XYZ file of C-alpha atoms in Angstrom:
698
model
C 9.373 -50.079 5.480
C 7.540 -46.776 6.379
C 5.929 -46.528 9.600
C 2.138 -46.072 9.880
C 0.604 -43.140 11.689
C -0.408 -45.596 14.645
C 3.129 -46.704 15.011
C 4.719 -43.358 14.862
C 3.130 -42.577 18.256
C 5.385 -45.474 19.752
C 4.576 -48.728 21.608
C 0.923 -48.966 23.044
C 0.871 -48.438 26.791
C -0.929 -50.861 29.156
C -3.187 -48.838 31.318
C -3.967 -50.337 34.763
C -7.532 -50.991 35.516
C -8.978 -48.871 38.530
C -8.871 -50.216 42.050
C -12.152 -49.304 43.042
C -15.425 -49.857 41.309
C -17.938 -46.819 41.049
C -21.588 -46.360 40.133
C -23.082 -43.656 38.162
C -21.751 -42.052 35.118
C -17.866 -42.064 34.763
C -16.043 -39.015 33.776
C -15.110 -40.520 30.533
C -18.760 -41.219 29.514
C -19.525 -37.389 30.388
C -16.588 -36.227 28.179
C -17.965 -38.624 25.434
C -21.421 -37.258 25.557
C -20.414 -33.654 24.954
C -19.520 -32.129 21.526
C -16.148 -30.584 23.069
C -15.027 -34.498 23.690
C -14.417 -34.650 20.149
C -11.079 -32.873 20.708
C -10.006 -35.487 23.090
C -9.719 -37.842 20.161
C -7.774 -35.367 18.092
C -4.815 -36.264 20.550
C -4.163 -39.404 18.563
C -4.343 -43.071 19.062
C -3.117 -44.581 22.321
C -4.030 -41.637 24.560
C -6.146 -42.116 27.446
C -8.724 -39.726 28.011
C -9.449 -38.087 31.321
C -10.680 -40.297 33.930
C -9.786 -43.537 32.462
C -7.055 -44.505 34.911
C -9.999 -44.544 37.449
C -12.000 -46.969 35.475
C -12.632 -50.665 36.153
C -11.808 -53.621 33.920
C -14.036 -52.565 30.991
C -11.604 -49.410 30.726
C -10.290 -51.055 27.550
C -13.580 -50.960 25.799
C -13.779 -47.001 26.883
C -10.425 -46.662 25.332
C -11.571 -48.177 21.958
C -14.197 -45.354 21.736
C -11.204 -42.785 21.420
C -8.923 -44.429 18.832
C -8.752 -43.561 15.310
C -12.013 -43.453 13.347
C -12.204 -43.484 9.715
C -13.436 -39.792 9.767
C -10.124 -38.747 11.644
C -8.014 -40.633 8.983
C -9.784 -38.865 6.062
C -8.506 -35.375 7.759
C -5.752 -33.490 6.497
C -2.610 -33.870 8.517
C -2.336 -30.099 9.278
C -5.849 -30.430 11.256
C -4.841 -33.292 13.328
C -2.884 -32.156 16.559
C -0.584 -35.003 16.708
C 3.166 -35.241 17.390
C 5.097 -34.104 14.190
C 6.375 -37.837 13.590
C 2.799 -39.029 13.478
C 1.745 -36.378 11.091
C 4.395 -37.068 8.625
C 3.432 -40.749 8.639
C -0.216 -39.905 8.035
C 0.556 -37.446 5.540
C 2.842 -40.226 3.498
C 0.052 -42.765 3.919
C -2.401 -40.161 2.281
C 0.077 -39.567 -0.489
C 0.105 -43.081 -1.030
C -3.584 -43.578 -1.424
C -3.708 -40.539 -3.682
C -0.953 -42.000 -5.924
C -3.008 -45.222 -6.037
C -6.037 -43.383 -7.254
C -4.370 -40.951 -9.328
C -5.535 -42.862 -12.604
C -9.124 -41.581 -11.879
C -8.239 -38.058 -10.967
C -5.891 -36.715 -13.219
C -7.365 -33.407 -13.055
C -7.085 -33.159 -9.526
C -3.348 -34.268 -9.703
C -2.467 -31.581 -12.186
C -4.399 -29.034 -9.976
C -2.086 -30.212 -7.013
C 0.956 -29.708 -9.074
C -0.079 -26.480 -10.263
C -0.852 -25.106 -6.755
C 2.363 -26.528 -5.473
C 4.514 -24.880 -8.130
C 2.574 -21.559 -7.477
C 3.588 -22.003 -3.901
C 7.145 -22.482 -4.670
C 7.179 -19.788 -7.207
C 5.744 -17.300 -4.516
C 8.270 -18.567 -1.917
C 11.185 -17.922 -4.493
C 9.735 -14.331 -5.135
C 9.771 -13.660 -1.503
C 13.306 -14.828 -1.219
C 14.741 -12.420 -3.833
C 12.984 -9.511 -2.597
C 15.276 -6.660 -1.549
C 15.493 -5.463 1.743
C 13.749 -8.315 3.249
C 16.162 -8.773 6.444
C 16.135 -4.752 6.625
C 12.569 -4.559 6.925
C 12.089 -7.529 9.330
C 14.962 -5.708 11.575
C 12.899 -2.448 11.340
C 9.663 -4.448 12.292
C 11.361 -6.085 15.323
C 12.912 -2.880 16.503
C 10.326 0.086 15.787
C 7.051 -1.997 15.066
C 4.906 -2.936 12.341
C 3.687 0.478 11.397
C 7.319 1.699 10.585
C 7.799 -1.414 8.639
C 5.006 -0.766 6.534
C 6.328 2.629 5.500
C 9.553 0.920 4.159
C 7.553 -1.915 2.488
C 5.180 0.691 0.698
C 8.582 2.488 -0.347
C 9.986 -0.563 -1.888
C 6.733 -1.338 -3.544
C 6.753 2.230 -5.119
C 10.272 1.821 -6.094
C 9.774 -1.263 -7.925
C 6.601 0.211 -9.779
C 8.671 3.097 -10.932
C 11.585 1.270 -11.894
C 9.053 -0.838 -14.013
C 7.570 2.191 -15.400
C 10.847 3.630 -16.363
C 11.645 0.367 -18.468
C 8.277 0.861 -20.367
C 9.070 4.665 -20.859
C 12.449 3.829 -22.407
C 11.052 0.882 -24.616
C 7.858 2.954 -25.925
C 9.161 6.524 -26.035
C 12.976 6.599 -26.116
C 13.682 3.658 -28.459
C 11.078 4.587 -31.172
C 12.568 8.337 -31.249
C 15.853 6.956 -32.556
C 14.591 4.140 -34.647
C 14.410 6.377 -37.727
C 17.579 8.288 -37.014
C 18.570 11.128 -34.788
C 15.706 13.496 -33.797
C 15.743 17.166 -35.269
C 16.862 19.914 -33.134
C 14.696 22.762 -31.673
C 12.889 25.341 -34.042
C 14.876 28.146 -35.189
C 14.040 31.583 -33.347
C 13.793 33.451 -36.832
C 10.967 31.002 -37.960
C 7.390 32.186 -37.020
C 3.985 30.832 -37.431
C 0.503 31.681 -36.592
C 1.102 30.233 -33.167
C 4.242 32.529 -32.535
C 7.921 31.238 -32.187
C 9.662 28.668 -29.876
C 13.142 29.155 -28.926
C 13.978 26.922 -25.776
C 17.677 27.093 -25.849
C 19.350 30.391 -24.238
C 21.196 32.350 -26.527
C 24.853 33.699 -26.021
C 27.345 32.525 -23.621
C 25.839 30.711 -20.525
C 27.592 31.169 -17.175
C 28.084 28.243 -14.658
C 25.474 29.629 -12.214
C 23.033 29.720 -14.950
C 23.617 26.142 -15.764
C 23.153 25.095 -12.372
C 19.772 26.949 -12.107
C 18.907 25.484 -15.325
C 19.653 22.044 -14.087
C 17.284 22.765 -10.970
C 14.398 24.428 -13.193
C 14.585 22.243 -16.158
C 14.945 25.066 -18.566
C 18.020 26.070 -20.937
C 19.657 22.860 -22.189
C 17.421 20.759 -20.490
C 14.162 22.116 -22.136
C 14.870 20.516 -25.301
C 16.291 16.954 -24.202
C 14.629 13.593 -23.781
C 13.383 14.806 -20.272
C 10.558 16.608 -21.721
C 7.613 16.353 -24.001
C 8.670 18.745 -26.653
C 11.965 17.134 -27.699
C 9.919 14.088 -29.156
C 9.223 14.624 -32.960
C 6.169 13.769 -34.871
C 7.309 10.461 -36.477
C 5.124 7.714 -37.882
C 4.783 5.305 -34.917
C 5.925 7.533 -31.938
C 2.504 9.253 -31.290
C 0.901 6.195 -31.077
C 3.558 4.340 -28.811
C 3.732 7.558 -26.671
C 0.208 7.841 -26.010
C -0.295 4.020 -25.521
C 2.643 3.917 -22.921
C 0.774 6.371 -20.590
C -2.521 4.068 -20.532
C -0.247 0.763 -20.016
C 1.551 2.251 -17.300
C -1.560 3.550 -15.643
C -3.272 0.239 -16.024
C -0.025 -1.542 -14.552
C -0.066 0.847 -11.531
C -3.656 0.169 -11.015
C -3.442 -3.695 -11.003
C -0.613 -3.743 -8.863
C -2.151 -1.455 -6.096
C -5.393 -3.056 -6.452
C -3.455 -6.564 -5.766
C -1.670 -5.134 -2.723
C -5.005 -3.294 -1.323
C -6.956 -6.541 -1.679
C -4.515 -8.413 0.090
C -4.081 -6.038 2.766
C -7.966 -5.917 2.884
C -7.882 -9.619 3.959
C -5.613 -8.943 6.685
C -7.477 -5.985 8.031
C -10.861 -7.879 8.086
C -9.090 -10.658 10.215
C -7.287 -8.375 12.525
C -10.385 -6.123 13.077
C -12.575 -9.217 13.539
C -13.284 -10.373 17.286
C -11.713 -13.828 16.433
C -8.085 -12.918 16.263
C -7.789 -9.915 18.285
C -8.039 -11.598 21.512
C -4.750 -11.713 23.529
C -4.827 -15.677 23.669
C -4.173 -15.641 20.070
C -1.074 -13.289 20.386
C 0.310 -15.413 23.138
C -0.368 -18.974 22.107
C -0.648 -18.761 18.326
C 1.743 -16.043 17.173
C 4.967 -17.683 17.800
C 7.016 -19.254 15.022
C 8.630 -22.215 16.099
C 10.845 -22.695 13.123
C 13.129 -19.737 14.054
C 16.763 -20.387 14.370
C 19.114 -17.942 15.843
C 18.868 -15.410 18.774
C 18.605 -12.327 16.652
C 15.478 -13.844 14.976
C 13.929 -14.728 18.233
C 14.650 -11.298 19.900
C 13.006 -9.669 16.632
C 9.856 -11.998 16.863
C 9.493 -11.135 20.494
C 9.597 -7.438 19.904
C 6.971 -8.014 17.048
C 4.535 -9.725 19.551
C 5.312 -6.813 22.280
C 4.212 -4.152 19.897
C 1.207 -6.215 18.820
C 0.076 -6.811 22.603
C 0.850 -2.965 23.130
C -1.521 -1.963 20.213
C -4.184 -4.384 21.836
C -3.746 -2.992 25.493
C -3.760 0.739 24.243
C -6.961 0.211 22.158
C -8.683 -1.576 24.727
C -7.990 1.314 27.250
C -9.342 3.861 24.876
C -12.528 1.904 24.233
C -13.223 1.256 27.718
C -13.114 4.981 28.564
C -15.389 5.807 25.653
C -17.747 3.331 26.965
C -17.662 4.618 30.522
C -18.511 8.164 29.414
C -21.542 9.629 30.445
C -24.056 11.495 28.156
C -22.776 15.002 29.236
C -19.123 13.681 28.700
C -20.013 12.357 25.084
C -21.734 15.704 24.285
C -18.444 17.435 25.334
C -16.196 15.205 23.351
C -18.444 15.824 20.157
C -18.336 19.327 20.886
C -14.646 19.358 21.103
C -14.299 17.365 17.696
C -16.539 19.713 16.032
C -14.379 22.527 16.907
C -11.253 21.108 16.110
C -12.495 19.972 12.752
C -13.540 23.983 12.009
C -9.958 24.653 12.860
C -8.821 21.988 10.407
C -11.016 23.437 7.683
C -9.504 26.978 8.534
C -5.994 26.026 8.185
C -6.643 24.192 4.932
C -8.372 27.189 3.459
C -5.275 29.485 4.580
C -3.044 27.084 2.870
C -4.966 26.816 -0.590
C -5.205 30.672 -0.359
C -1.343 30.800 0.067
C -0.572 28.434 -2.783
C -2.983 30.143 -5.174
C -1.557 33.580 -4.319
C 1.879 32.365 -4.850
C 0.955 30.510 -8.303
C -0.795 33.481 -9.894
C 1.774 36.324 -10.059
C 4.496 33.954 -11.061
C 4.254 34.373 -14.740
C 4.042 38.224 -14.450
C 7.123 38.206 -12.140
C 9.234 36.200 -14.627
C 8.668 38.733 -17.514
C 10.213 41.641 -15.212
C 13.899 42.773 -16.291
C 14.844 42.634 -12.695
C 13.913 38.771 -12.487
C 15.452 38.079 -15.962
C 18.899 39.651 -15.079
C 19.205 38.004 -11.702
C 19.499 34.132 -12.014
C 19.110 33.657 -8.311
C 15.879 35.669 -8.077
C 14.525 34.042 -11.172
C 15.300 30.499 -9.578
C 13.380 31.695 -6.503
C 10.251 32.995 -8.570
C 10.264 29.796 -10.335
C 10.269 27.534 -7.253
C 7.969 29.885 -5.587
C 4.872 27.662 -5.827
C 6.987 24.557 -4.703
C 8.093 26.556 -1.828
C 4.841 27.394 -0.723
C 3.487 23.902 -1.041
C 6.388 22.275 0.684
C 6.272 24.832 3.435
C 2.601 24.050 4.182
C 3.191 20.253 3.728
C 5.727 20.403 6.269
C 4.190 22.633 8.929
C 0.544 21.503 8.891
C 0.888 17.492 9.237
C 2.150 17.905 12.834
C -0.405 20.255 13.664
C -2.972 17.879 12.247
C -1.401 15.037 14.361
C -1.602 17.311 17.692
C -5.203 18.032 16.881
C -5.929 14.245 16.271
C -4.457 13.452 19.780
C -7.033 15.787 21.346
C -10.246 13.921 19.808
C -9.932 10.997 22.113
C -9.733 8.344 19.268
C -7.533 5.010 19.336
C -3.967 5.406 17.793
C -5.046 3.603 14.657
C -8.166 5.880 14.109
C -5.927 8.893 14.889
C -3.470 7.748 12.207
C -6.454 7.396 9.649
C -7.466 10.811 10.436
C -4.338 12.410 9.738
C -3.618 10.742 6.845
C -6.980 11.783 5.426
C -6.554 15.416 6.456
C -2.762 15.448 5.035
C -3.722 13.781 1.819
C -6.466 16.243 1.303
C -3.933 19.099 1.763
C -1.214 17.681 -0.366
C -3.518 16.318 -3.155
C -5.787 19.555 -3.130
C -2.686 21.927 -3.174
C -1.305 19.939 -6.310
C -4.652 20.253 -7.938
C -4.755 23.853 -7.171
C -1.391 24.413 -8.685
C -2.463 22.534 -11.770
C -5.726 24.661 -11.910
C -3.647 27.707 -12.135
C -1.511 26.513 -14.550
C -4.751 25.424 -16.782
C -5.959 29.066 -16.326
C -2.791 30.407 -17.781
C -2.829 27.674 -20.671
C -6.643 28.148 -21.723
C -6.834 31.812 -20.794
C -9.103 31.303 -17.936
C -11.167 28.723 -19.916
C -12.113 31.336 -22.510
C -11.184 30.062 -25.908
C -12.184 33.100 -27.605
C -9.938 35.377 -25.882
C -7.034 37.297 -27.880
C -4.160 34.991 -26.607
C -6.254 31.511 -27.234
C -8.384 32.190 -30.088
C -5.764 31.573 -32.824
C -4.423 28.104 -31.421
C -6.625 26.979 -28.760
C -4.328 27.791 -26.051
C -2.051 30.573 -24.685
C 0.779 30.431 -27.275
C 2.137 33.714 -26.351
C 3.047 33.106 -22.574
C 3.318 29.215 -23.152
C 4.348 28.168 -26.815
C 5.140 24.535 -25.510
C 2.707 24.203 -22.755
C 3.132 20.411 -22.196
C 6.815 21.364 -21.452
C 5.871 24.072 -18.878
C 3.808 21.332 -17.207
C 6.489 18.827 -16.989
C 8.877 21.514 -15.838
C 6.488 22.302 -12.681
C 6.472 18.665 -11.993
C 10.109 18.104 -12.491
C 10.667 21.003 -9.992
C 8.264 19.752 -7.405
C 10.179 16.255 -7.519
C 13.374 17.817 -7.133
C 12.455 20.189 -4.529
C 10.799 17.397 -2.391
C 14.026 15.454 -2.331
C 16.110 18.665 -1.434
C 13.658 19.331 1.366
C 14.020 15.928 2.844
C 17.726 15.965 2.669
C 18.016 19.393 4.271
C 15.502 18.401 7.045
C 17.463 15.602 7.966
C 20.797 17.202 7.787
C 19.979 20.668 9.537
C 17.169 19.654 11.639
C 17.006 16.259 12.738
C 20.700 15.325 13.178
C 21.369 18.786 15.120
C 18.232 17.954 17.134
C 19.471 14.392 18.021
C 22.912 15.646 19.054
C 21.395 18.454 21.133
C 19.156 15.829 22.969
C 22.268 13.542 23.583
C 24.710 16.380 24.708
C 22.457 18.309 26.865
C 20.855 16.033 29.376
C 19.261 18.894 31.287
C 16.174 21.118 30.421
C 17.598 22.115 26.958
C 17.902 18.311 26.178
C 14.377 17.773 27.452
C 13.271 20.784 25.359
C 14.428 19.137 22.251
C 12.512 15.861 22.907
C 12.961 12.471 21.532
C 12.454 11.915 17.854
C 9.838 9.494 16.956
C 9.181 8.025 13.329
C 6.017 9.925 12.247
C 4.553 7.177 9.936
C 1.582 8.961 8.863
C 3.581 12.031 7.759
C 6.208 9.930 6.036
C 3.540 7.933 4.057
C 1.937 11.054 2.770
C 5.223 12.429 1.515
C 5.726 9.087 -0.661
C 1.954 9.193 -1.728
C 2.238 12.886 -2.817
C 5.742 12.470 -4.585
C 4.287 9.508 -6.329
C 0.994 11.519 -7.332
C 3.424 14.330 -8.861
C 5.146 11.590 -10.964
C 1.789 10.165 -12.228
C 0.826 13.675 -13.301
C 4.056 14.695 -14.797
C 5.275 11.442 -16.458
C 2.881 12.333 -19.586
C 4.905 15.659 -19.756
C 8.237 14.576 -18.659
C 8.713 10.721 -19.773
C 11.961 10.395 -17.657
C 10.361 11.490 -14.436
C 9.592 7.965 -13.347
C 13.421 7.324 -13.793
C 14.312 10.238 -11.819
C 11.660 9.180 -9.149
C 13.451 5.748 -8.923
C 16.695 7.274 -8.088
C 14.881 9.547 -5.512
C 13.295 6.507 -3.622
C 16.442 4.605 -3.752
C 18.344 7.495 -2.083
C 15.372 8.190 0.102
C 15.142 4.574 1.361
C 18.925 4.392 2.262
C 18.565 8.018 3.943
C 15.637 6.926 6.079
C 17.219 3.625 7.075
C 20.198 5.352 8.386
C 18.265 8.082 10.167
C 15.877 5.653 11.707
C 18.474 3.592 13.218
C 20.740 6.351 14.206
C 18.444 9.248 15.196
C 14.726 7.754 16.063
C 13.549 6.228 19.004
C 10.681 3.411 18.966
C 7.232 5.254 18.987
C 5.573 5.331 22.481
C 2.272 4.697 20.650
C 1.971 2.121 17.764
C -1.041 1.236 15.514
C -2.017 -2.000 13.721
C 0.123 -3.143 10.621
C -3.234 -4.504 9.186
C -4.550 -0.901 8.739
C -1.416 0.188 7.129
C -1.314 -2.829 4.678
C -4.884 -1.795 3.546
C -5.517 1.932 4.040
C -1.981 3.205 2.507
C -2.659 1.489 -0.736
C -6.182 2.775 -0.680
C -4.780 6.444 -0.328
C -2.408 5.475 -3.064
C -5.510 4.750 -5.463
C -6.845 8.030 -4.520
C -3.767 9.762 -5.729
C -3.736 7.578 -8.942
C -7.355 8.726 -9.476
C -6.673 12.309 -8.822
C -3.531 12.208 -11.245
C -5.534 10.855 -13.881
C -7.895 13.904 -14.298
C -5.550 16.452 -15.452
C -3.904 13.923 -17.641
C -7.031 12.690 -19.317
C -8.419 16.393 -19.643
C -4.903 17.342 -21.536
C -5.349 14.253 -23.796
C -8.966 14.896 -24.759
C -9.914 18.602 -24.398
C -6.699 20.827 -24.763
C -5.144 21.296 -28.283
C -1.694 20.281 -28.347
C 1.254 22.647 -28.992
C 1.801 23.418 -32.540
C 5.703 23.956 -32.087
C 6.804 20.906 -30.335
C 6.124 17.451 -29.283
C 4.804 14.344 -31.336
C 1.274 15.358 -31.549
C 1.910 18.982 -33.403
C -0.633 19.848 -35.844
C -3.442 17.799 -34.264
C -6.679 18.985 -33.181
C -6.354 17.004 -29.973
C -4.016 14.335 -28.542
C -6.479 11.740 -28.713
C -7.209 12.470 -32.174
C -4.052 10.520 -33.215
C -5.672 7.205 -32.253
C -8.700 7.287 -34.713
C -6.282 8.493 -37.290
C -3.972 5.244 -36.551
C -7.045 2.842 -36.597
C -7.935 4.170 -40.130
C -4.782 3.037 -41.260
C -5.284 -0.629 -40.195
C -6.897 -3.422 -42.539
C -10.506 -3.349 -42.745
C -11.136 -6.286 -40.674
C -8.921 -4.779 -37.863
C -10.946 -1.443 -38.141
C -14.331 -3.509 -37.966
C -13.369 -5.398 -34.935
C -12.098 -2.204 -33.196
C -15.153 -0.055 -33.979
C -17.334 -3.013 -32.896
C -15.766 -2.682 -29.302
C -17.398 0.668 -29.126
C -20.815 -0.158 -30.494
C -23.948 -1.234 -28.023
C -23.890 -4.740 -29.648
C -20.659 -5.261 -27.610
C -21.049 -3.140 -24.444
C -24.652 -4.261 -23.819
C -23.893 -8.024 -23.718
C -20.788 -7.143 -21.678
C -22.911 -4.965 -19.241
C -25.453 -7.905 -18.798
C -22.854 -10.530 -18.188
C -20.889 -8.442 -15.824
C -24.012 -7.727 -13.774
C -24.772 -11.554 -13.585
C -21.247 -12.291 -12.485
C -21.783 -9.414 -9.883
C -24.935 -10.650 -8.666
C -23.312 -14.183 -8.544
C -20.369 -13.082 -6.452
C -22.719 -10.783 -4.044
C -24.854 -14.051 -3.312
C -21.890 -16.261 -2.835
C -20.381 -13.656 -0.381
C -23.821 -13.584 1.459
C -23.792 -17.381 1.797
C -20.377 -17.254 2.899
C -20.992 -14.686 5.564
C -24.097 -16.763 6.963
C -21.697 -19.673 7.012
C -19.153 -17.762 8.978
C -21.842 -16.525 11.341
C -22.939 -20.276 11.850
C -19.298 -21.229 12.650
C -18.802 -18.455 15.012
C -22.271 -19.316 16.870
C -20.813 -22.946 16.950
C -17.538 -21.661 18.245
C -19.539 -20.025 21.221
C -21.449 -23.054 21.951
C -18.239 -25.365 22.033
C -16.854 -22.608 24.567
C -19.832 -23.100 26.554
C -19.408 -26.906 26.549
C -15.871 -26.666 27.557
C -16.843 -24.573 30.522
C -19.482 -27.129 31.568
C -16.703 -29.796 30.944
C -14.502 -28.299 33.265
C -17.367 -27.976 35.821
C -18.201 -31.622 35.463
C -14.539 -32.689 35.852
C -14.044 -30.852 38.970
C -17.280 -32.447 40.400
C -16.185 -35.866 39.693
C -12.727 -35.321 40.849
C -14.190 -34.164 44.046
C -16.688 -37.061 44.259
C -13.939 -39.615 43.680
C -11.769 -38.328 46.296
C -14.465 -38.222 48.703
C -15.098 -42.133 47.939
């Protein structure tokens, strides 16, 4: 026999009647009259309300007012603050009632089964996620902000692995389905668009082979790594182009899903309901933890959350106490610091532009051609300038943000915005310089571009050249990370440990700079998004790079870095980091779409050779389909389809906005009700104190 919820409370207790009779309202009647007295009923059956011990013989009738009611029985078990045994019994009784009425609600039954299966699948997916324990350990020892960096790194590693699989299935496999691809064009064959000879003639020394590996030239230039290798076969151009849009759509959906889930956490964390210290103290503990290690990690996480609340409360209190003159002084200082930031960004952009423009001319000089080391240095000149500015300016931006008087979370946002502008704008400036070379400065009537629509003399296969630039950026970014770790961070940690005096204090304590590290990830991923069209195997290279980076950062984090002295909200990281990632995706789409729609493809390499544009392959492929399929695809581009779609989307958007407004009004009403309940509880406590004093006086 299963016990009922009432029996789960144990045997009923007999409460003694009061020894003295009183006149006037009792404490129980006062509690019963207030809305806050309803919380006493949640304590379950058989529990005596406050003041009942002092009641007279009719106390049993007062007790009946606080026993279970049908409204309480209809509530879900999770909303009843009863002992666990009573809640389990209540849940079992509800389950029996639902099974009894299942014949009338089959749809509700299947809905519950589907939600239960969805929950189990979500739990199973979370259980098989790699490095889950590592992330939990990092969050407990270094704070949720550092954990968010490794979580984003794992997320990008998964996306690159998925993109690599799609690239192999839609580009590499179709290339070999019709036999081995042809070799590079012969240097003796000429065309109106010149000649193209990717392979080096004659004996190639080992240093040259090594430099070719780092620059993507020589034997790598005509390989599956770059665009020019893929032949113009029947189905390859369509699958090549469709894979780009498919991968972009997958990236967009996954990042949107992550940013929306982070937005929910951000709205909850930034609201006034959950940022109180009482929530951290009384509701943040997980009573299902087992083991001392998990308990200590959870304690550290709560400690970091409280530290964030206290630090931001101090900054907000200081800002509220400023006078008008102090506020004017702060805003003047912020304006001057922002002008300094703009000046630094302008200097960085000018340096990158100066390093990019003369690169092509320097590569043609005899001295550079005869010295492989100088040739490699010239090839990497734009990458060196970009990496140097990306390495030097973010710490400067962080120092400037610390002088502006914002909270730590706001400082992280400012540093992220300035650094992402630096990194993405420098990448766009590099691409702009390359596009000037490809399109002869935008003048298609120039002598070098008139015959073929692009600068075929300097760049006979301009897609491969762009792929090589992105390939060098990815490799140089990885090499810079390794060199900084081995030659800067490790020696600095050793110096700090071996020299406890002034020299050790001068080296300082290393802290993990979350903003700079996250922007490094977003910059590297943006480079891959730009270059994956021109270098199809770049996502696979980036997957290996992120895997090496994860292991390297984890080792250095536990061996070199100390916990941060200032932390920030994890909810901000969960929303703002994917938002910046979306900005990087949007920026990377601009050069790719410009290449697909506006620049003529190379005539001597690639699967789109001979076409007026890369996109021209899609209408030609549609014309080869059956007439019914053609009519359907052309119908999707007509006004008869787009206008009703726009109207339906507008209606759905208006309905969503109205629903959100109604939910907002309901939330506001519930917040006001919470405030009323808090006032009632204050009144309740005052009445309880007054009645207790009166009873003691009697």
